[in-house]
Amino acid sequence: MTNVDLARLLGRLAALSELAEDNPFRVRAYRRAARTVLELEEQIADLLERGVDLTELPGIGKDIARKLATMVESGRLPDLDALAETVPIGLIEVTEVQGVGPKRARTLWQALGVRDLTELQRAAERGAVAELDGFGAASQAKILAGIEAHRRHARRLRLGDADAVVRPLLERLRALPGVQRAEAAGSYRRRRETVGDLDLLVVAEDGRAVGEALAAMTGVEEVLGSGDTRTSVRLQGGLQVDLRVVPPESFGAAWMYFTGSKDHNVALRQAAVGRGWRLNEYGLYEGGGRRLAGADEREVFAALELDWIPPELREHRGEIEAAREHRLPALVAVDDIRGDLHMHSTWSDGKNSVREMMEACERRGYAYMALTDHSQALRMTGGLDAEKLARQFEELDAITAERPGITLLRGLEVDILKEGELDLDDAWLARLDIVLVSVHSLFDLDRDRQTERVVRAVSHPEVNVLAHPTGRLLGERDGYDLDLDAVFDACLANGVAVEINAAPERLDLNDVHVLAARHRGLIVSIGTDAHRVRQLDSMRFGVEQARRAWLPAEAVLNTRPLDEVRRFLAKGG
DNA sequence: GCCGTTTTCGGCCCGACTGTTTTCAGTCG
């Protein structure tokens, strides 16, 4: 069982326990443990094999450690199976409907016999829900709409897609009369790879007016609720937007509060409580009620004797301790990037010529770039064989002479073939300045064979970067089954960098994997995999994920000057 | 169920909105 599987089972145990009206603090403990497991760099199964004591992990005590061991051994969680005998497992999805929590789900089950989403829908459609105590016609209608929404919009939005929504929305809010400031918060501000809903924060006197203005904007499909300080709407396409309006003196505290993460906030509050203070979205207050800070984030952090924490780090992964001890890393920034090491041109499946790509990179202020078209195995992309590569080299000779402002590294994204062989002969590999390798076929090999295949590929002496190492496509396809630890070890042993593929549909490696790679001492290369000029701008998505993994600039290959990059590519360190 | 230079027992974050209620529980973030 992978950590994802283990976390899912613990989450279900939490949900069912809650429905069974178990001790709420136990429920919370299960949820916390699930989160710990999900965010762990190493697999629980591996830790157990090495004899590591799981109770060392935050939120995991003797009981949950035992449950984890059982799950790894047997693939089952007996407590969950036992609970499922008494509470229908389908009630979990009932609680996922907007406006239905554990209490109401339990009522629906006990009074109407509702056991899953479909039965809830039937009960609501025949009017039975409205008859229940504590429910009414409005609740019933809301539940029906909620079921519909749940079915349509269960998926989270990719960060790149969210950007396209957020920017114009913020501009329109800023243009409203009385709006002094409008910012995005939530997971969007923390730059998580996907966004479940959108939190916007506005400074204005008249909150109701701003909320009404939002509700009236084009693109708003439904108003979910509105009040003096809060308005929630659902946009066409399904994204839920929660708008909060605060006075200026509370802006910093509110921005922190609504940026989260939830666990980060809880830890911050506890830091305040430890001093006998109180922290909420309006400010930081002394026991007597005197306000200590609130208008500005830095002021609130400072009052708690903490350095300001970049939003990407606010995931309760040790950032508060680091901020207290002044050892937060100086995170890599887009401006640190000196070149893009993964892109395509019309020589394979790119849409722009080499010349256009070079001009575009020069405009972005890069000192160097790597042209990495596909190799021949990818027929549909027009991948290059040795003969075509020879012709490309001739063109590159001419073009590079024209553009002395930027250095073009001659590269190829070489396909990893069935048994880990490379899709280009050694003589030609040696002539390339940079060799990326990646998997584009046989995604379904079993874990051992897939791992062996990739390990063999990165062990070839001419290989420099493992591109999109897991092959996942966000919201579409899981990565191939791979023992990443073994792959990382092989990369480290062979002087190979691992890529953060910055294409917003990939973001591969993800933040957690990068953290693991970095702790091993691996070098990370952030590449856009651009197939057209515009996609070169995806670099920032890759940088953001690197920041979420605590990376400083020096951990990223393409922040280095060209001579150092060349030395790395020559495997000289 | 977890956790502890405040504690090994007794805590565990907190405010807004909704719909139903006629004073508040449930839900959400």
Coordinates of C-alpha atoms (C1' of nucleotides) in Angstrom, one line a residue:
Chain A
M1 CA 0.0 0.0 0.0
T2 CA 1.3 3.4 -0.9
N3 CA 1.0 6.4 1.4
V4 CA -1.9 7.7 -0.7
D5 CA -3.8 4.4 -0.1
L6 CA -3.0 4.5 3.6
A7 CA -4.1 8.1 4.0
R8 CA -7.3 7.4 2.1
L9 CA -8.2 4.5 4.5
L10 CA -7.4 6.7 7.5
G11 CA -9.6 9.5 6.1
R12 CA -12.5 7.1 5.6
L13 CA -12.0 5.8 9.1
A14 CA -12.2 9.4 10.3
A15 CA -15.3 10.1 8.3
L16 CA -17.1 6.9 9.4
S17 CA -16.1 7.5 13.1
E18 CA -17.6 10.9 12.9
L19 CA -20.8 9.6 11.4
A20 CA -20.9 7.0 14.2
E21 CA -20.6 9.9 16.7
D22 CA -17.3 8.8 18.0
N23 CA -15.1 11.1 20.1
P24 CA -14.5 14.1 17.9
F25 CA -10.9 14.4 19.0
R26 CA -10.3 10.9 18.0
V27 CA -11.8 11.8 14.6
R28 CA -9.4 14.8 14.4
A29 CA -6.5 12.5 15.3
Y30 CA -7.3 10.2 12.4
R31 CA -7.5 13.1 10.0
R32 CA -4.2 14.6 11.2
A33 CA -2.5 11.2 10.9
A34 CA -3.9 10.8 7.3
R35 CA -2.4 14.1 6.5
T36 CA 1.0 13.3 8.0
V37 CA 1.1 10.1 5.9
L38 CA 0.1 11.8 2.7
E39 CA 2.8 14.4 3.1
L40 CA 5.5 12.0 4.1
E41 CA 8.5 11.9 1.7
E42 CA 9.2 8.2 2.3
Q43 CA 6.8 5.4 2.0
I44 CA 5.4 4.1 5.3
A45 CA 6.0 0.5 4.0
D46 CA 9.7 1.3 3.6
L47 CA 9.9 2.9 7.0
L48 CA 8.3 -0.2 8.6
E49 CA 10.7 -2.4 6.7
R50 CA 13.7 -0.4 8.1
G51 CA 12.2 -0.8 11.6
V52 CA 11.6 2.9 12.0
D53 CA 9.3 3.7 14.9
L54 CA 6.2 5.4 13.4
T55 CA 5.2 7.1 16.6
E56 CA 8.1 9.5 16.0
L57 CA 5.9 11.0 13.2
P58 CA 3.7 13.9 14.2
G59 CA 0.2 12.9 15.1
I60 CA 0.9 9.2 15.1
G61 CA 0.9 7.4 18.4
K62 CA 0.8 3.7 19.3
D63 CA -2.7 3.0 18.1
I64 CA -2.4 4.6 14.7
A65 CA 1.1 3.1 14.2
R66 CA -0.4 -0.3 14.8
K67 CA -3.2 0.4 12.4
L68 CA -0.6 1.5 9.7
A69 CA 1.4 -1.7 10.2
T70 CA -1.8 -3.8 9.8
M71 CA -2.7 -1.9 6.7
V72 CA 0.7 -2.4 5.1
E73 CA 0.7 -6.1 6.0
S74 CA -2.9 -7.0 5.0
G75 CA -4.1 -4.2 2.8
R76 CA -7.1 -3.8 5.1
L77 CA -8.0 -1.7 8.1
P78 CA -10.1 -3.9 10.3
D79 CA -11.5 -1.0 12.4
L80 CA -12.9 0.5 9.2
D81 CA -14.4 -2.8 8.1
A82 CA -16.0 -3.2 11.5
L83 CA -17.4 0.4 11.5
A84 CA -18.8 -0.2 8.0
E85 CA -20.9 -3.0 9.5
T86 CA -22.8 -0.4 11.5
V87 CA -22.6 2.8 9.4
P88 CA -23.2 2.7 5.6
I89 CA -19.9 3.6 3.9
G90 CA -21.9 5.5 1.2
L91 CA -22.8 8.1 3.8
I92 CA -19.2 9.5 3.4
E93 CA -20.1 10.9 -0.1
V94 CA -23.3 12.2 1.4
T95 CA -21.3 14.4 3.7
E96 CA -19.4 15.7 0.7
V97 CA -22.6 17.5 -0.5
Q98 CA -22.5 21.2 0.2
G99 CA -24.5 21.9 3.3
V100 CA -24.6 18.3 4.6
G101 CA -22.2 17.4 7.4
P102 CA -22.0 14.3 9.6
K103 CA -24.9 15.3 11.7
R104 CA -27.4 15.8 8.9
A105 CA -26.1 12.8 7.0
R106 CA -26.8 10.7 10.1
T107 CA -30.3 12.2 10.4
L108 CA -31.0 11.4 6.8
W109 CA -29.8 7.9 7.3
Q110 CA -31.7 7.2 10.5
A111 CA -34.9 8.9 9.5
L112 CA -35.1 8.1 5.8
G113 CA -32.8 5.2 5.4
V114 CA -30.5 7.1 3.1
R115 CA -27.3 5.1 2.6
D116 CA -25.6 6.9 -0.3
L117 CA -25.8 9.8 -2.7
T118 CA -28.3 8.2 -5.1
E119 CA -30.7 7.4 -2.2
L120 CA -30.4 10.9 -0.9
Q121 CA -31.2 12.3 -4.4
R122 CA -34.3 10.1 -4.5
A123 CA -35.4 11.1 -1.1
A124 CA -35.0 14.8 -1.9
E125 CA -36.8 14.4 -5.2
R126 CA -39.9 12.8 -3.6
G127 CA -39.9 15.6 -1.0
A128 CA -39.1 13.5 2.0
V129 CA -36.1 15.6 3.1
A130 CA -38.1 18.7 3.5
E131 CA -40.3 17.0 6.0
L132 CA -37.5 16.2 8.4
D133 CA -36.9 18.1 11.7
G134 CA -34.2 20.7 11.1
F135 CA -34.6 20.5 7.3
G136 CA -37.0 22.4 5.1
A137 CA -37.9 23.1 1.5
A138 CA -34.8 25.4 1.2
S139 CA -32.5 22.7 2.5
Q140 CA -34.0 20.1 0.2
A141 CA -33.5 22.3 -2.8
K142 CA -30.0 23.1 -1.7
I143 CA -29.2 19.5 -1.3
L144 CA -30.4 18.6 -4.8
A145 CA -28.3 21.4 -6.2
G146 CA -25.4 20.2 -4.1
I147 CA -25.6 16.6 -5.4
E148 CA -25.7 18.0 -9.0
A149 CA -22.6 20.2 -8.3
H150 CA -20.8 17.3 -6.6
R151 CA -21.3 15.1 -9.6
R152 CA -20.3 17.8 -12.1
H153 CA -17.4 19.4 -10.3
A154 CA -15.7 16.8 -8.1
R155 CA -12.4 17.6 -9.6
R156 CA -10.1 20.3 -8.5
L157 CA -8.9 23.0 -10.9
R158 CA -5.3 23.1 -12.1
L159 CA -3.4 26.1 -10.8
G160 CA -2.7 27.3 -14.3
D161 CA -6.4 27.3 -15.1
A162 CA -7.2 29.0 -11.8
D163 CA -4.8 31.8 -12.7
A164 CA -6.8 32.5 -15.8
V165 CA -9.9 33.0 -13.6
V166 CA -8.3 34.8 -10.7
R167 CA -6.5 37.6 -12.5
P168 CA -9.4 39.2 -14.2
L169 CA -11.6 38.7 -11.1
L170 CA -9.1 40.6 -8.9
E171 CA -8.9 43.4 -11.5
R172 CA -12.6 43.8 -11.5
L173 CA -12.8 43.8 -7.8
R174 CA -10.0 46.4 -7.5
A175 CA -11.9 48.6 -9.9
L176 CA -15.0 48.7 -7.7
P177 CA -15.7 52.0 -5.8
G178 CA -14.6 51.7 -2.1
V179 CA -12.3 48.8 -2.7
Q180 CA -8.9 49.7 -1.3
R181 CA -7.2 46.3 -1.9
A182 CA -8.1 42.9 -3.3
E183 CA -5.9 39.9 -3.0
A184 CA -6.2 36.1 -3.5
A185 CA -5.6 33.9 -0.5
G186 CA -6.1 30.2 0.2
S187 CA -4.4 27.3 -1.6
Y188 CA -4.2 29.5 -4.7
R189 CA -1.9 31.9 -2.9
R190 CA 0.1 29.0 -1.4
R191 CA 0.5 27.9 -5.1
R192 CA -0.8 24.4 -4.6
E193 CA -0.8 22.4 -7.9
T194 CA -4.6 22.3 -7.9
V195 CA -7.2 24.6 -6.3
G196 CA -10.4 23.3 -4.8
D197 CA -12.0 26.7 -4.4
L198 CA -10.9 30.3 -4.5
D199 CA -10.5 32.6 -1.5
L200 CA -10.5 36.3 -2.2
L201 CA -9.9 39.0 0.3
V202 CA -10.9 42.7 -0.1
V203 CA -10.4 45.8 2.1
A204 CA -13.5 48.0 1.9
E205 CA -15.9 49.7 4.2
D206 CA -19.1 48.3 2.8
G207 CA -18.7 44.5 2.6
R208 CA -22.3 43.9 1.5
A209 CA -21.8 46.2 -1.5
V210 CA -18.7 44.4 -2.7
G211 CA -20.4 41.1 -2.2
E212 CA -23.4 42.2 -4.3
A213 CA -21.0 43.5 -7.0
L214 CA -19.3 40.1 -7.1
A215 CA -22.6 38.3 -7.3
A216 CA -23.6 40.5 -10.3
M217 CA -20.4 39.9 -12.2
T218 CA -20.6 38.0 -15.5
G219 CA -19.4 34.4 -15.2
V220 CA -21.2 34.0 -11.8
E221 CA -23.6 31.1 -12.1
E222 CA -25.0 30.9 -8.6
V223 CA -24.9 32.8 -5.3
L224 CA -24.3 30.3 -2.5
G225 CA -24.6 32.8 0.3
S226 CA -23.9 36.4 1.2
G227 CA -23.6 38.6 4.3
D228 CA -21.9 41.7 5.6
T229 CA -18.4 40.2 5.4
R230 CA -18.7 37.1 3.4
T231 CA -20.1 36.2 -0.1
S232 CA -19.8 32.8 -1.8
V233 CA -20.6 32.3 -5.5
R234 CA -20.1 29.5 -8.0
L235 CA -18.7 30.4 -11.3
Q236 CA -19.7 28.9 -14.6
G237 CA -17.3 26.0 -14.9
G238 CA -17.9 25.1 -11.3
L239 CA -15.2 27.0 -9.3
Q240 CA -16.5 28.3 -6.0
V241 CA -15.3 31.7 -5.0
D242 CA -15.4 32.8 -1.3
L243 CA -15.0 36.5 -0.9
R244 CA -14.3 38.1 2.5
V245 CA -14.3 41.8 3.2
V246 CA -12.3 43.2 6.1
P247 CA -11.4 46.6 7.4
P248 CA -7.8 47.8 6.7
E249 CA -6.6 47.3 10.3
S250 CA -7.4 43.6 10.0
F251 CA -6.0 43.0 6.5
G252 CA -2.8 41.3 7.5
A253 CA -4.4 39.0 10.0
A254 CA -7.2 38.1 7.6
W255 CA -4.8 37.5 4.7
M256 CA -2.9 35.1 6.9
Y257 CA -6.0 33.4 8.2
F258 CA -7.5 32.9 4.8
T259 CA -4.2 31.9 3.2
G260 CA -3.9 29.0 5.6
S261 CA -3.1 26.2 5.4
K262 CA -5.5 25.1 8.1
D263 CA -2.8 23.2 10.0
H264 CA -0.5 26.2 9.7
N265 CA -3.1 28.4 11.2
V266 CA -3.8 26.1 14.1
A267 CA -0.1 26.0 14.9
L268 CA 0.1 29.8 14.7
R269 CA -3.0 30.2 17.0
Q270 CA -1.4 27.8 19.4
A271 CA 1.8 30.0 19.4
A272 CA -0.5 32.9 20.3
V273 CA -2.4 31.0 22.9
G274 CA 1.0 30.0 24.5
R275 CA 1.6 33.6 25.3
G276 CA -1.9 34.1 26.6
W277 CA -2.9 35.9 23.4
R278 CA -5.6 35.3 20.8
L279 CA -5.2 35.3 17.0
N280 CA -8.1 35.4 14.6
E281 CA -8.9 36.9 11.3
Y282 CA -9.2 40.4 12.8
G283 CA -5.9 40.6 14.5
L284 CA -3.6 39.5 17.3
Y285 CA -5.0 40.4 20.8
E286 CA -3.7 40.4 24.3
G287 CA -5.6 38.6 27.0
G288 CA -7.2 41.9 28.0
G289 CA -8.3 42.5 24.5
R290 CA -5.7 45.1 23.5
R291 CA -4.8 44.7 19.9
L292 CA -1.2 44.0 19.2
A293 CA -1.1 43.7 15.4
G294 CA -3.3 43.0 12.4
A295 CA -3.0 45.5 9.5
D296 CA 0.0 43.8 8.0
E297 CA 1.2 40.2 7.8
R298 CA 4.8 41.0 8.7
E299 CA 3.6 42.9 11.8
V300 CA 1.6 39.9 13.0
F301 CA 4.5 37.5 12.4
A302 CA 6.9 39.9 14.1
A303 CA 4.7 40.2 17.2
L304 CA 4.8 36.4 17.5
E305 CA 8.6 36.7 17.1
L306 CA 8.5 34.9 13.8
D307 CA 10.1 35.8 10.5
W308 CA 7.6 36.4 7.7
I309 CA 6.8 33.0 6.1
P310 CA 6.3 32.8 2.3
P311 CA 2.9 31.5 1.5
E312 CA 4.3 28.5 -0.4
L313 CA 5.8 27.2 2.9
R314 CA 2.6 27.6 5.0
E315 CA 1.8 23.9 5.1
H316 CA 2.8 23.1 8.6
R317 CA 6.0 21.3 7.5
G318 CA 8.3 22.9 10.1
E319 CA 8.1 26.4 8.8
I320 CA 7.0 28.0 12.1
E321 CA 10.0 26.5 14.0
A322 CA 12.3 27.6 11.1
A323 CA 10.8 31.1 11.2
R324 CA 11.3 31.3 15.0
E325 CA 14.9 30.3 14.6
H326 CA 15.6 32.6 11.6
R327 CA 16.5 29.6 9.4
L328 CA 13.9 29.9 6.7
P329 CA 15.6 29.3 3.3
A330 CA 16.0 32.1 0.8
L331 CA 13.6 30.5 -1.7
V332 CA 14.4 30.3 -5.4
A333 CA 12.6 33.0 -7.4
V334 CA 11.7 33.4 -11.1
D335 CA 14.3 36.1 -11.4
D336 CA 17.0 33.6 -10.4
I337 CA 16.4 31.5 -13.5
R338 CA 19.1 32.0 -16.1
G339 CA 17.8 29.5 -18.7
D340 CA 15.2 27.0 -19.7
L341 CA 16.6 23.5 -20.2
H342 CA 13.6 21.8 -21.8
M343 CA 11.7 22.9 -24.9
H344 CA 10.7 21.8 -28.4
S345 CA 10.7 23.3 -31.9
T346 CA 9.3 22.6 -35.3
W347 CA 12.0 20.0 -35.7
S348 CA 9.7 17.7 -33.7
D349 CA 6.2 18.6 -32.3
G350 CA 6.9 22.2 -31.3
K351 CA 4.9 25.0 -33.0
N352 CA 7.7 27.6 -33.2
S353 CA 11.0 27.5 -35.1
V354 CA 14.3 27.3 -33.3
R355 CA 14.9 30.9 -34.2
E356 CA 11.6 32.0 -32.7
M357 CA 12.3 30.0 -29.5
M358 CA 15.7 31.6 -29.2
E359 CA 14.4 35.1 -29.7
A360 CA 11.7 34.4 -27.0
C361 CA 14.3 33.1 -24.5
E362 CA 16.5 36.1 -25.2
R363 CA 13.5 38.4 -24.5
R364 CA 13.0 36.6 -21.2
G365 CA 16.5 37.6 -20.3
Y366 CA 18.0 34.1 -20.3
A367 CA 21.7 33.6 -20.8
Y368 CA 21.2 30.1 -22.2
M369 CA 18.6 27.6 -23.3
A370 CA 18.5 24.0 -24.2
L371 CA 16.7 22.8 -27.4
T372 CA 15.4 19.3 -26.6
D373 CA 13.3 18.0 -29.4
H374 CA 11.9 14.4 -29.2
S375 CA 13.8 11.4 -30.4
Q376 CA 12.7 9.1 -33.2
A377 CA 10.6 6.6 -31.2
L378 CA 7.9 9.2 -30.8
R379 CA 6.9 9.0 -34.5
M380 CA 3.8 11.2 -34.1
T381 CA 6.0 14.0 -32.9
G382 CA 8.4 13.8 -35.8
G383 CA 11.1 12.8 -33.4
L384 CA 14.7 13.0 -34.6
D385 CA 17.0 10.1 -35.6
A386 CA 20.7 10.5 -36.2
E387 CA 20.3 11.6 -39.7
K388 CA 17.7 14.3 -38.9
L389 CA 19.8 15.4 -35.9
A390 CA 22.7 15.9 -38.3
R391 CA 20.6 18.2 -40.4
Q392 CA 19.4 20.1 -37.3
F393 CA 22.9 20.6 -36.1
E394 CA 23.7 22.4 -39.5
E395 CA 20.8 24.7 -38.9
L396 CA 21.8 25.4 -35.4
D397 CA 25.3 26.3 -36.6
A398 CA 23.8 29.0 -38.7
I399 CA 21.3 30.3 -36.2
T400 CA 23.7 30.4 -33.2
A401 CA 26.0 32.5 -35.3
E402 CA 23.2 35.1 -35.7
R403 CA 22.3 35.4 -32.1
P404 CA 25.4 35.8 -29.9
G405 CA 23.2 37.2 -27.0
I406 CA 22.2 33.7 -25.9
T407 CA 23.9 30.3 -25.8
L408 CA 22.0 27.4 -27.3
L409 CA 22.7 24.1 -25.7
R410 CA 22.2 21.2 -28.2
G411 CA 20.0 18.7 -26.6
L412 CA 17.4 16.0 -27.1
E413 CA 14.6 14.6 -25.1
V414 CA 15.6 10.9 -25.6
D415 CA 12.9 8.3 -25.2
I416 CA 13.5 5.6 -22.7
L417 CA 12.8 2.4 -24.6
K418 CA 11.3 -0.8 -23.4
E419 CA 14.2 -2.2 -21.3
G420 CA 15.7 1.1 -20.5
E421 CA 17.8 1.5 -23.6
L422 CA 18.1 5.0 -25.1
D423 CA 16.6 6.0 -28.4
L424 CA 19.8 7.3 -29.9
D425 CA 23.2 5.7 -30.4
D426 CA 26.1 6.5 -28.0
A427 CA 28.2 8.4 -30.6
W428 CA 25.4 10.9 -31.1
L429 CA 24.5 11.1 -27.4
A430 CA 28.1 12.1 -26.9
R431 CA 27.8 14.9 -29.4
L432 CA 24.9 16.5 -27.5
D433 CA 25.5 19.2 -24.9
I434 CA 22.6 18.0 -22.8
V435 CA 20.6 14.8 -22.8
L436 CA 17.2 14.6 -21.2
V437 CA 15.6 11.2 -20.9
S438 CA 11.9 10.4 -20.3
V439 CA 9.3 7.7 -20.5
H440 CA 6.5 8.1 -23.1
S441 CA 5.4 4.5 -23.6
L442 CA 4.6 1.3 -21.7
F443 CA 3.1 3.2 -18.8
D444 CA 1.6 0.0 -17.4
L445 CA 4.7 -2.0 -16.7
D446 CA 4.8 -3.4 -13.2
R447 CA 6.7 -1.4 -10.5
D448 CA 9.8 -3.5 -10.6
R449 CA 10.2 -3.5 -14.3
Q450 CA 9.4 0.2 -14.7
T451 CA 11.9 1.1 -12.0
E452 CA 14.6 -1.1 -13.5
R453 CA 13.9 0.5 -16.8
V454 CA 14.3 4.1 -15.6
V455 CA 17.2 3.2 -13.4
R456 CA 19.0 1.7 -16.4
A457 CA 18.3 4.8 -18.5
V458 CA 19.6 7.3 -16.0
S459 CA 22.7 5.1 -15.4
H460 CA 23.8 5.7 -19.0
P461 CA 26.9 8.0 -18.7
E462 CA 25.6 10.6 -21.3
V463 CA 22.4 11.3 -19.5
N464 CA 22.0 14.6 -17.6
V465 CA 18.3 15.1 -16.7
L466 CA 15.4 12.8 -16.0
A467 CA 12.5 14.7 -17.4
H468 CA 8.9 14.5 -16.0
P469 CA 10.0 11.6 -13.8
T470 CA 6.6 10.2 -12.8
G471 CA 4.6 10.9 -16.0
R472 CA 1.5 12.0 -14.3
L473 CA -1.0 14.4 -15.9
L474 CA -2.9 16.4 -13.4
G475 CA -6.5 15.4 -13.2
E476 CA -6.1 12.9 -16.1
R477 CA -3.5 10.3 -15.4
D478 CA -1.6 9.0 -12.4
G479 CA 2.1 8.5 -12.8
Y480 CA 3.5 5.2 -13.7
D481 CA 4.2 2.8 -10.9
L482 CA 7.8 3.6 -10.0
D483 CA 10.1 3.2 -7.0
L484 CA 11.1 6.8 -6.9
D485 CA 13.6 6.2 -4.1
A486 CA 15.5 3.8 -6.2
V487 CA 15.4 6.1 -9.2
F488 CA 16.6 9.0 -7.1
D489 CA 19.5 6.9 -5.8
A490 CA 20.5 6.1 -9.4
C491 CA 20.3 9.7 -10.4
L492 CA 22.5 10.8 -7.5
A493 CA 25.1 8.1 -8.3
N494 CA 25.3 9.1 -11.9
G495 CA 25.3 12.9 -11.7
V496 CA 21.8 13.2 -13.2
A497 CA 19.4 16.0 -12.2
V498 CA 15.7 15.5 -11.8
E499 CA 13.3 17.8 -13.5
I500 CA 10.4 19.8 -12.2
N501 CA 8.5 19.9 -15.4
A502 CA 6.8 23.3 -15.2
A503 CA 4.0 22.6 -17.7
P504 CA 0.9 23.3 -15.6
E505 CA -0.7 20.0 -16.6
R506 CA 2.3 18.1 -15.3
L507 CA 4.1 19.8 -12.4
D508 CA 6.2 16.6 -12.3
L509 CA 8.0 16.1 -9.9
N510 CA 5.5 17.5 -7.4
D511 CA 6.5 19.4 -4.3
V512 CA 6.7 16.4 -2.0
H513 CA 8.9 14.5 -4.4
V514 CA 11.2 17.4 -4.8
L515 CA 11.6 17.7 -1.1
A516 CA 12.6 14.1 -1.0
A517 CA 15.0 14.6 -3.9
R518 CA 16.6 17.6 -2.3
H519 CA 17.1 15.8 1.0
R520 CA 19.1 13.2 -1.0
G521 CA 21.3 15.9 -2.4
L522 CA 19.9 15.8 -5.9
I523 CA 20.1 18.8 -8.2
V524 CA 16.8 19.9 -9.7
S525 CA 16.3 21.3 -13.2
I526 CA 13.2 23.4 -13.8
G527 CA 12.1 23.1 -17.5
T528 CA 9.0 24.3 -19.2
D529 CA 8.7 21.6 -21.9
A530 CA 7.5 24.5 -24.0
H531 CA 6.0 23.5 -27.4
R532 CA 5.4 27.1 -28.3
V533 CA 6.8 30.4 -27.3
R534 CA 4.0 31.3 -25.0
Q535 CA 4.6 28.2 -22.9
L536 CA 8.0 29.4 -21.9
D537 CA 6.1 31.5 -19.3
S538 CA 5.2 28.3 -17.4
M539 CA 8.6 28.6 -15.8
R540 CA 7.0 30.3 -12.8
F541 CA 4.7 27.3 -12.1
G542 CA 7.8 25.2 -11.8
V543 CA 9.6 27.7 -9.6
E544 CA 6.5 27.9 -7.3
Q545 CA 6.6 24.1 -6.8
A546 CA 10.3 24.3 -6.1
R547 CA 9.5 27.0 -3.5
R548 CA 6.9 24.7 -1.9
A549 CA 9.7 22.2 -1.6
W550 CA 11.9 24.8 0.3
L551 CA 14.4 25.0 -2.5
P552 CA 17.0 27.8 -2.5
A553 CA 18.3 29.0 -5.8
E554 CA 21.5 26.9 -5.5
A555 CA 19.6 23.7 -5.5
V556 CA 18.3 24.5 -9.0
L557 CA 20.6 23.7 -12.0
N558 CA 19.3 26.5 -14.2
T559 CA 19.9 29.3 -11.8
R560 CA 23.6 28.7 -12.3
P561 CA 25.9 30.5 -14.7
L562 CA 26.6 28.8 -18.0
D563 CA 30.0 27.6 -17.1
E564 CA 28.7 25.9 -14.0
V565 CA 25.9 24.3 -15.9
R566 CA 28.4 23.0 -18.4
R567 CA 30.5 21.6 -15.7
F568 CA 27.5 19.8 -14.3
L569 CA 26.6 18.5 -17.8
A570 CA 30.2 17.2 -18.1
K571 CA 29.6 15.4 -14.8
G572 CA 32.4 17.4 -13.2
G573 CA 30.2 18.3 -10.2
Chain B
dG1 C1' -6.3 9.3 19.7
dC2 C1' -2.4 12.4 20.6
dC3 C1' 0.4 15.2 23.4
dG4 C1' 3.3 17.6 27.2
dT5 C1' 10.0 23.1 30.3
dT6 C1' 2.7 24.8 31.9
dT7 C1' 0.5 18.9 32.0
dT8 C1' 1.2 11.4 32.0
dC9 C1' -4.6 13.8 32.8
dG10 C1' -7.2 17.0 30.7
dG11 C1' -7.1 19.6 27.2
dC12 C1' -7.5 19.8 22.0
dC13 C1' -8.8 27.0 17.1
dC14 C1' -12.7 29.9 16.2
dG15 C1' -15.9 33.2 13.8
dA16 C1' -19.7 33.8 10.0
dC17 C1' -23.6 32.3 7.7
dT18 C1' -27.8 29.5 6.9
dG19 C1' -32.0 27.8 7.8
dT20 C1' -34.6 26.6 10.9
dT21 C1' -35.4 27.8 15.1
dT22 C1' -38.0 31.4 18.5
dT23 C1' -32.4 31.1 20.8
dC24 C1' -29.4 27.9 18.1
dA25 C1' -27.3 23.7 15.9
dG26 C1' -25.0 22.5 11.9
dT27 C1' -21.8 23.5 8.5
dC28 C1' -18.0 25.6 6.5
dG29 C1' -13.5 27.4 6.0

